[in-house]
PDB file of C-alpha atoms in Angstrom:
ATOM      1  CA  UNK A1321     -96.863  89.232 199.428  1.00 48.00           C
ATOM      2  CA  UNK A1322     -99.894  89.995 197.057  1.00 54.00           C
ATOM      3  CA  UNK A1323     -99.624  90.118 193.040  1.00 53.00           C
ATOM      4  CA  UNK A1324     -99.358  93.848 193.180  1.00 56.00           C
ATOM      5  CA  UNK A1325     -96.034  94.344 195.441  1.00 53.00           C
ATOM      6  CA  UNK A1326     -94.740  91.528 193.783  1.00 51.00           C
ATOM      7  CA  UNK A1327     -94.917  92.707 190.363  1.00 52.00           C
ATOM      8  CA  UNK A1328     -93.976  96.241 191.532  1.00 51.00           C
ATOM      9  CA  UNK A1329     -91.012  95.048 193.354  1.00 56.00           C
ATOM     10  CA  UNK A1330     -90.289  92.509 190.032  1.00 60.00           C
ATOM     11  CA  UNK A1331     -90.358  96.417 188.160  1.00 86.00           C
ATOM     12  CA  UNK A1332     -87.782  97.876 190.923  1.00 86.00           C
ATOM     13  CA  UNK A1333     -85.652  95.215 189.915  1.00 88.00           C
ATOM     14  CA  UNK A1334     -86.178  95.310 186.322  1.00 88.00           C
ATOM     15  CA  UNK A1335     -85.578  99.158 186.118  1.00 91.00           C
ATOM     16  CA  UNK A1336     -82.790  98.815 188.575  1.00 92.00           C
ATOM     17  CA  UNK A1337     -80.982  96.062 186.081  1.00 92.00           C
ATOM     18  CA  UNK A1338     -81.645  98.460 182.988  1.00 93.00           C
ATOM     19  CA  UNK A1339     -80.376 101.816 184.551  1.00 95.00           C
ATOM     20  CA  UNK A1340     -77.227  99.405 185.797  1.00 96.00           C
ATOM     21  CA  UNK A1341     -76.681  98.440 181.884  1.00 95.00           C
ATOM     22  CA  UNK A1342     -77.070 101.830 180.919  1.00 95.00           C
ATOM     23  CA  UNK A1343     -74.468 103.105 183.244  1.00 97.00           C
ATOM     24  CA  UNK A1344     -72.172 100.228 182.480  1.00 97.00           C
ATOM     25  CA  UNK A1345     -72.448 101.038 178.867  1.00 96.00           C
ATOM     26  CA  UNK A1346     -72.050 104.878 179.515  1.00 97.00           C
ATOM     27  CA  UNK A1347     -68.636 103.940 181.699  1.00 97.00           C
ATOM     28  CA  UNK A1348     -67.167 101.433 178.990  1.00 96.00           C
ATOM     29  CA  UNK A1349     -68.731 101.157 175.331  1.00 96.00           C
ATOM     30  CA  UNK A1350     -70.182  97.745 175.424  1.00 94.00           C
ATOM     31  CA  UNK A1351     -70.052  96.901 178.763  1.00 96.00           C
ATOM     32  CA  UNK A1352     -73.477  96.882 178.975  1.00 95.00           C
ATOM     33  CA  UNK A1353     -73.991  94.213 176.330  1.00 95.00           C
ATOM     34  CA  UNK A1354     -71.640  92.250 178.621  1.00 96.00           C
ATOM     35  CA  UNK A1355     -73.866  92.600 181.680  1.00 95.00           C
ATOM     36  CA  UNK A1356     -76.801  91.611 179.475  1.00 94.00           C
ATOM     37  CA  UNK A1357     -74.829  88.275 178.078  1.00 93.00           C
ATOM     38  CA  UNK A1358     -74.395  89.735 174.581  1.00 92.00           C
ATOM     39  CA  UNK A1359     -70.573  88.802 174.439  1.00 93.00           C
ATOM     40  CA  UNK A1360     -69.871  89.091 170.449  1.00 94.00           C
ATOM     41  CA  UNK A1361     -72.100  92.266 170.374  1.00 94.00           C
ATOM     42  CA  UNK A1362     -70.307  94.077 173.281  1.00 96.00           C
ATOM     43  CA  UNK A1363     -66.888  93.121 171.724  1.00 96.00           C
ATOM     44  CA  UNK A1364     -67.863  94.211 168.114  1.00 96.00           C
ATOM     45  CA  UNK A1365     -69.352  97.805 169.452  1.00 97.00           C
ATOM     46  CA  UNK A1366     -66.036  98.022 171.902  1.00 97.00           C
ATOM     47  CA  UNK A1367     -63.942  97.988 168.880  1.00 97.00           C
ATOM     48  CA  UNK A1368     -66.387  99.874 166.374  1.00 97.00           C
ATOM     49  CA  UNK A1369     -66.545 102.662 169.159  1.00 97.00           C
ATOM     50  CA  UNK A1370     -62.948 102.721 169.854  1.00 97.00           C
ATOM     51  CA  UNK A1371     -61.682 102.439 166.610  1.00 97.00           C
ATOM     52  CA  UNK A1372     -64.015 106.014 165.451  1.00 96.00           C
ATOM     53  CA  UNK A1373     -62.945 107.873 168.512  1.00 96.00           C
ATOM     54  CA  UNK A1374     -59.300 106.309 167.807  1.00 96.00           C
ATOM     55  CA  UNK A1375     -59.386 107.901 164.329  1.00 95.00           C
ATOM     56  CA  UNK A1376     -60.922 111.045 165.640  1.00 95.00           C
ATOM     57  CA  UNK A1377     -57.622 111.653 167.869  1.00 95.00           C
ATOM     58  CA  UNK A1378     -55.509 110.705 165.393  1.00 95.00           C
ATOM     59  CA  UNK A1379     -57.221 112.904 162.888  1.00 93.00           C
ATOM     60  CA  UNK A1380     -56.676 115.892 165.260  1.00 92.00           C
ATOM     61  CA  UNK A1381     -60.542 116.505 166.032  1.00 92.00           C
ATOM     62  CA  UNK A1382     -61.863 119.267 168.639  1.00 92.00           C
ATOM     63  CA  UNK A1383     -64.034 117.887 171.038  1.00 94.00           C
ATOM     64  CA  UNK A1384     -66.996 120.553 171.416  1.00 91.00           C
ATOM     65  CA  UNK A1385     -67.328 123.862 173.553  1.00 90.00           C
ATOM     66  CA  UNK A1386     -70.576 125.570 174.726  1.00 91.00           C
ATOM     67  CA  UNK A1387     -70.810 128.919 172.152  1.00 87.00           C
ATOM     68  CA  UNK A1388     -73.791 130.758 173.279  1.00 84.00           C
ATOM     69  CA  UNK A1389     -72.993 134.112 170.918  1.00 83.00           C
ATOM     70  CA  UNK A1390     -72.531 131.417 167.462  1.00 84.00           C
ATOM     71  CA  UNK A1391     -74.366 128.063 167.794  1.00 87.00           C
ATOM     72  CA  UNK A1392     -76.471 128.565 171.310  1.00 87.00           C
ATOM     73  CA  UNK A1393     -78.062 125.440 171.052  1.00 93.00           C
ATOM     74  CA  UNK A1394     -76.172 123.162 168.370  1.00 94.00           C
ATOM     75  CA  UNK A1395     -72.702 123.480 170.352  1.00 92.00           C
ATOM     76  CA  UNK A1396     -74.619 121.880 173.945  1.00 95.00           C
ATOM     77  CA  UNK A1397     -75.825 119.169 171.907  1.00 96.00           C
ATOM     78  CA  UNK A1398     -72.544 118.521 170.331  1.00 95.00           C
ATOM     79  CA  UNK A1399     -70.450 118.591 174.067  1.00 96.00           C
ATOM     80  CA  UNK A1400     -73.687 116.141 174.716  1.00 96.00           C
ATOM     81  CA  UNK A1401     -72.888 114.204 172.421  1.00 96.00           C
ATOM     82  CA  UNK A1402     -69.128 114.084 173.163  1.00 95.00           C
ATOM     83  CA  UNK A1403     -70.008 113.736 176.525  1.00 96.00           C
ATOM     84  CA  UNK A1404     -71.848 110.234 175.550  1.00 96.00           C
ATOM     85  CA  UNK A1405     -68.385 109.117 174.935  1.00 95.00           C
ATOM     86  CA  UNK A1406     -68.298 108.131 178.596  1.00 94.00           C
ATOM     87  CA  UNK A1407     -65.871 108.905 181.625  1.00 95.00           C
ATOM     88  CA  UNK A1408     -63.002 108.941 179.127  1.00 95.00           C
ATOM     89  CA  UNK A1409     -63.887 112.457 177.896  1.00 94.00           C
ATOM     90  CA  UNK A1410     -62.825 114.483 180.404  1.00 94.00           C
ATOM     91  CA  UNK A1411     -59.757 112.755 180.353  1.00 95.00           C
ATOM     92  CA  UNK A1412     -59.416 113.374 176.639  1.00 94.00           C
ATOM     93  CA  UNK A1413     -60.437 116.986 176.941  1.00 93.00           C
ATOM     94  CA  UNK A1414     -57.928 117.680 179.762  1.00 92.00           C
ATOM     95  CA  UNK A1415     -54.920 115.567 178.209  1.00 92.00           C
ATOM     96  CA  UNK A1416     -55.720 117.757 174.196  1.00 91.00           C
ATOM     97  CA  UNK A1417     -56.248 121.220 175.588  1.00 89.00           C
ATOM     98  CA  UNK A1418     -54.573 121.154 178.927  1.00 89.00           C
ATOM     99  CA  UNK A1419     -57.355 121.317 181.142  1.00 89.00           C
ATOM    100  CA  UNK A1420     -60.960 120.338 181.191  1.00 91.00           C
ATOM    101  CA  UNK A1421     -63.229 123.390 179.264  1.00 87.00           C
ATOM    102  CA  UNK A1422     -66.483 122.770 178.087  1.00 91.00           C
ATOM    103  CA  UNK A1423     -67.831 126.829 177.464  1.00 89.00           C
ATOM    104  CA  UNK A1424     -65.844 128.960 174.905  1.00 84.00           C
ATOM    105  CA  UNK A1425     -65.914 131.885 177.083  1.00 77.00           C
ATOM    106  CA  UNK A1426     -64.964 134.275 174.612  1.00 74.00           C
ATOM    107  CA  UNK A1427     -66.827 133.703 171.649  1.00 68.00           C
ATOM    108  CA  UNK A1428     -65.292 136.990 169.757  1.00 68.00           C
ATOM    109  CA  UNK A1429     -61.848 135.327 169.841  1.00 64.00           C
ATOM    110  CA  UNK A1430     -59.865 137.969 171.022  1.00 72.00           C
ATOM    111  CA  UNK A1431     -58.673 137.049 174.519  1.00 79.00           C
ATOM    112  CA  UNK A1432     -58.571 132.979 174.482  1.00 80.00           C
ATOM    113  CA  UNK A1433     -57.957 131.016 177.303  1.00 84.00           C
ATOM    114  CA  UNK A1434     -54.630 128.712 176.610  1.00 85.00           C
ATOM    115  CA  UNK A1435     -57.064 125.783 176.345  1.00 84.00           C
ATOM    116  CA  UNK A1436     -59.179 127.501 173.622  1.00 85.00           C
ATOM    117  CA  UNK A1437     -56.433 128.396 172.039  1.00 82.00           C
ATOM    118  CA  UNK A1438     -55.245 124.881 171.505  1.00 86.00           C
ATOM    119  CA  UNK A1439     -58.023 123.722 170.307  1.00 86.00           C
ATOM    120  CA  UNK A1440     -58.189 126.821 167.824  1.00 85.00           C
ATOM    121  CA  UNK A1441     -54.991 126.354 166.298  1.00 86.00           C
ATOM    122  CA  UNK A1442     -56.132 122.058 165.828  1.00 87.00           C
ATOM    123  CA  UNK A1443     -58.828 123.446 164.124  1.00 86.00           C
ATOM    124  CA  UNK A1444     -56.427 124.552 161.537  1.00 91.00           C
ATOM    125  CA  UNK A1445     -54.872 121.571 160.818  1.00 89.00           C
ATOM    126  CA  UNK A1446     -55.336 119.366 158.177  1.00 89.00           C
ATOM    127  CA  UNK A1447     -57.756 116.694 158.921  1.00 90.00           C
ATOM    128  CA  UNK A1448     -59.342 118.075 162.128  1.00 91.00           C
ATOM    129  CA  UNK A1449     -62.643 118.534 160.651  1.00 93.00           C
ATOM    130  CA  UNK A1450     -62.495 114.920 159.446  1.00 95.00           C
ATOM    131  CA  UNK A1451     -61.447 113.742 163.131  1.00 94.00           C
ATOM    132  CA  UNK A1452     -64.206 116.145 164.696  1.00 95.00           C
ATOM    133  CA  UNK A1453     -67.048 114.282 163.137  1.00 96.00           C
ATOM    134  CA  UNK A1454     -65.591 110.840 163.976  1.00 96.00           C
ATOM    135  CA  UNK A1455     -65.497 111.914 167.651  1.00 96.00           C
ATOM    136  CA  UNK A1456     -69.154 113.226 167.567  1.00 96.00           C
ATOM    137  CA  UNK A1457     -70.468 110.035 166.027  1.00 97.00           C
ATOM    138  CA  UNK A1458     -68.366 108.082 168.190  1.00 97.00           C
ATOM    139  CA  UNK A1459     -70.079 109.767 171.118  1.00 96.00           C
ATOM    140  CA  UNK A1460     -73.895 109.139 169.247  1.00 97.00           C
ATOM    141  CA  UNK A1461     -73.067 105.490 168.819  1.00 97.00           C
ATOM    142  CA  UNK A1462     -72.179 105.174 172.723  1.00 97.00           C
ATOM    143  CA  UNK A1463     -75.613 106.856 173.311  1.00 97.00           C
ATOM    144  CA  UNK A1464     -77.468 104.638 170.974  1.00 97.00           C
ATOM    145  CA  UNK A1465     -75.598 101.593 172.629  1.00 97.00           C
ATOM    146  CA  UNK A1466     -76.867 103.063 176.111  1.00 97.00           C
ATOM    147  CA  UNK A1467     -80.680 102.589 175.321  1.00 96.00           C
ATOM    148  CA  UNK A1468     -79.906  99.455 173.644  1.00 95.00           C
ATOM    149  CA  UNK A1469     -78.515  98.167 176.790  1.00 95.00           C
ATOM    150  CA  UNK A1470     -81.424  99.446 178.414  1.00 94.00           C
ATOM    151  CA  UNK A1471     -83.950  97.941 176.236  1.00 93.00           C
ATOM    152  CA  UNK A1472     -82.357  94.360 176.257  1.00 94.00           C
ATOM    153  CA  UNK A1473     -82.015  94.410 180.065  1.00 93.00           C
ATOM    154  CA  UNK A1474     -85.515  95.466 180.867  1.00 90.00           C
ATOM    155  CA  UNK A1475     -86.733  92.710 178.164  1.00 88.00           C
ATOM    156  CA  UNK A1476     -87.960  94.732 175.517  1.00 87.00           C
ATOM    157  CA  UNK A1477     -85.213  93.587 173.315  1.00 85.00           C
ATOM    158  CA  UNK A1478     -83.291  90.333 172.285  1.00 82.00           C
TER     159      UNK A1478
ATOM    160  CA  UNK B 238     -58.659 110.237 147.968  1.00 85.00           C
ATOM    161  CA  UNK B 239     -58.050 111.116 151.777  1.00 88.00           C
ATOM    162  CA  UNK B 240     -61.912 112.116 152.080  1.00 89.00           C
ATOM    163  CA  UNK B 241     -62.775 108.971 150.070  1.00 91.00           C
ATOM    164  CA  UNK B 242     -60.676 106.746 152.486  1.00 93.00           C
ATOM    165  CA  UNK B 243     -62.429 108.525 155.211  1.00 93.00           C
ATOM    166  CA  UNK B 244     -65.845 107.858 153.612  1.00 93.00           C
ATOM    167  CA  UNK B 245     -65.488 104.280 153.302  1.00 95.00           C
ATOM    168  CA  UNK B 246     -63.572 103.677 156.745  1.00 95.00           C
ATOM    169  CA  UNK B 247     -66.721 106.187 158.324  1.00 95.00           C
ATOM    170  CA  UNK B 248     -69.808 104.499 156.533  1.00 96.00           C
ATOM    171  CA  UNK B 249     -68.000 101.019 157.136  1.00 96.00           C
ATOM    172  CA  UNK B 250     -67.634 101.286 160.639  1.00 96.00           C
ATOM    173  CA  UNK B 251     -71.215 102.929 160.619  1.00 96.00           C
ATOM    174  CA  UNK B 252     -72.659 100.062 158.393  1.00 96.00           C
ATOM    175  CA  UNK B 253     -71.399  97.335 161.090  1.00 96.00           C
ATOM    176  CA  UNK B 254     -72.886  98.909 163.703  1.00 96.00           C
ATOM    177  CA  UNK B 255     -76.304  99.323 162.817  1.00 96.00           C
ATOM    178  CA  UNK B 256     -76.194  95.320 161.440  1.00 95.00           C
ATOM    179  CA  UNK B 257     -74.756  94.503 164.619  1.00 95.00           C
ATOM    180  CA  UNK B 258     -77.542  96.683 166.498  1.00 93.00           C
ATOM    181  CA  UNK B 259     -79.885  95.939 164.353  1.00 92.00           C
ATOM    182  CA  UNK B 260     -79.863  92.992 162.441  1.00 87.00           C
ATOM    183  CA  UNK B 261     -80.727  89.363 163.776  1.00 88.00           C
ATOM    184  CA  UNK B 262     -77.516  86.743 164.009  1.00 87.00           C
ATOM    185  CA  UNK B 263     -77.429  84.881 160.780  1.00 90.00           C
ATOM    186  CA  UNK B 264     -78.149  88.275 158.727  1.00 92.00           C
ATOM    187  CA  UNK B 265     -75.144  90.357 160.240  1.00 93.00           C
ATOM    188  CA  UNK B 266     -72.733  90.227 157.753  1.00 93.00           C
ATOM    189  CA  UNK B 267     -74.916  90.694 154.775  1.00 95.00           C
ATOM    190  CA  UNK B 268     -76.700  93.824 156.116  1.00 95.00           C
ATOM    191  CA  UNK B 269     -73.452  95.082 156.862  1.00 95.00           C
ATOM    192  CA  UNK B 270     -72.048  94.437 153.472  1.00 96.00           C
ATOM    193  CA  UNK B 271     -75.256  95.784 151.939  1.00 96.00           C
ATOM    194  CA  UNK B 272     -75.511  98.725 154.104  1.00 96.00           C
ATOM    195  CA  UNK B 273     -72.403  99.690 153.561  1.00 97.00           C
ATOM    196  CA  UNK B 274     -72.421  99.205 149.488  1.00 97.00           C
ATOM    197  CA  UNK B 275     -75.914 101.758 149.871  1.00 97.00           C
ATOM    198  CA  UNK B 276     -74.107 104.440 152.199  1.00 96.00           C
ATOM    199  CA  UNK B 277     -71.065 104.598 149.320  1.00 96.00           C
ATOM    200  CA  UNK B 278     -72.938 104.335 146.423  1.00 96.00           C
ATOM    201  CA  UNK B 279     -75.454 107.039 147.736  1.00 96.00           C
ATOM    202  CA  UNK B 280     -72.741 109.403 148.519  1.00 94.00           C
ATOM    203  CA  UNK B 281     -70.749 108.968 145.522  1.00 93.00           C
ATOM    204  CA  UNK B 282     -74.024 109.587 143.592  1.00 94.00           C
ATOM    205  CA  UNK B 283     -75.076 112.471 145.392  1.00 92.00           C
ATOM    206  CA  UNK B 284     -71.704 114.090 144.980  1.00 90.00           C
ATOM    207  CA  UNK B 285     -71.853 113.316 141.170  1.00 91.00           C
ATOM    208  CA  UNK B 286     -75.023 115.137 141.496  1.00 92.00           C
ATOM    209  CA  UNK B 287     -73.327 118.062 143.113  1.00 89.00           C
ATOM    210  CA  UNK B 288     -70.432 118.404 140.825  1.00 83.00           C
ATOM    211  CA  UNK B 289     -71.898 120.794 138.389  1.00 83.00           C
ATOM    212  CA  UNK B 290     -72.437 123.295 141.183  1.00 78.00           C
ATOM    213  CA  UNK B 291     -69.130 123.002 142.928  1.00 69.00           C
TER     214      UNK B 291
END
């Protein structure tokens, strides 16, 4: 094998271990500090991450919906950002409003589905706005930790 | 006081993070103490700042 293929195939496997601790990280927050040998750091972002989205359920936050007629663009990056939570999302989404809905289909309001009418009336109570926020920044830190991951498992961070 | 508690327990957990992400091992703790001291001091003074218009 020449210098060339080796170094290209050394890059498959390089890419292939980042995108692996990327995914990892995406499935569990911190898991992909694990894969890279970062023990303390994946335990210390494990709890960080699960003690905001923790606070954000208890808190009563929304998790985002898709409103093309009030916030086009702002409401996809915030279900992105929720989404950056990991697997667990869904799960969240379906087990709040009573199914999975990511697109307010009825921006007007006037014939909700049951689902968006859940998360209306948690909207009106007390702390949701508070809990909101924690679950959108607990979705950002995930996505920070993902191309942290990457960046330590393709070498270009301790 | 609840959105105080919440801005301490928010810029806290915020603070750790980026010293954990961020910082090298020895410094941790102190970047995370002083990050967190510059997050609640800022936002305390920028809501003093505010008052008059509220």
């Amino acid at each position: 094998m020449n210098s060339e293929a080796k170094s290209r195939s050394l890059d498959r496997v390089t890419i292939g271990r980042g995108l692996l601790a990327g995914v990892l990280a995406w499935l569990i927050p911190g898991a992909g500090h694990l894969y890279v040998g970062a023990r303390q750091r994946a335990l210390v972002f494990f709890l960080i991450v699960a003690a905001t989205l923790s606070m954000g359920l208890l808190s009563d936050g929304n998790l985002a919906v898709v409103d093309n007629l009030r916030a086009p663009v702002l409401s996809k990056l915030q279900v992105v950002s929720n989404l950056a939570i990991g697997p667990v999302e869904p799960l969240i989404r379906s087990v709040i409003y009573g199914e999975i809905v990511y697109v307010n289909s009825d921006p007007g309001g006037k014939s909700l589905s049951p689902a968006l009418e859940m998360r209306k009336e948690r909207s009106f109570r007390r702390y949701s706005l508070y809990g909101s926020v924690y679950l959108l920044i607990a979705g950002l830190m995930n996505m920070l930790l993902i191309f942290d991951a990457w960046d330590i498992a393709i070498g270009r961070k301790e | 006081m609840i959105h105080l508690g919440h801005m301490l327990l928010l810029s806290g957990l915020l603070s750790f993070y980026f010293a954990f992400l961020l910082a090298d091992k020895r410094r941790r703790l102190k970047y995370g103490f002083s990050l967190w001291g510059i997050l609640v001091a800022a936002s305390l003074g920028l809501s003093l700042l505010m008052y008059p218009f509220s």
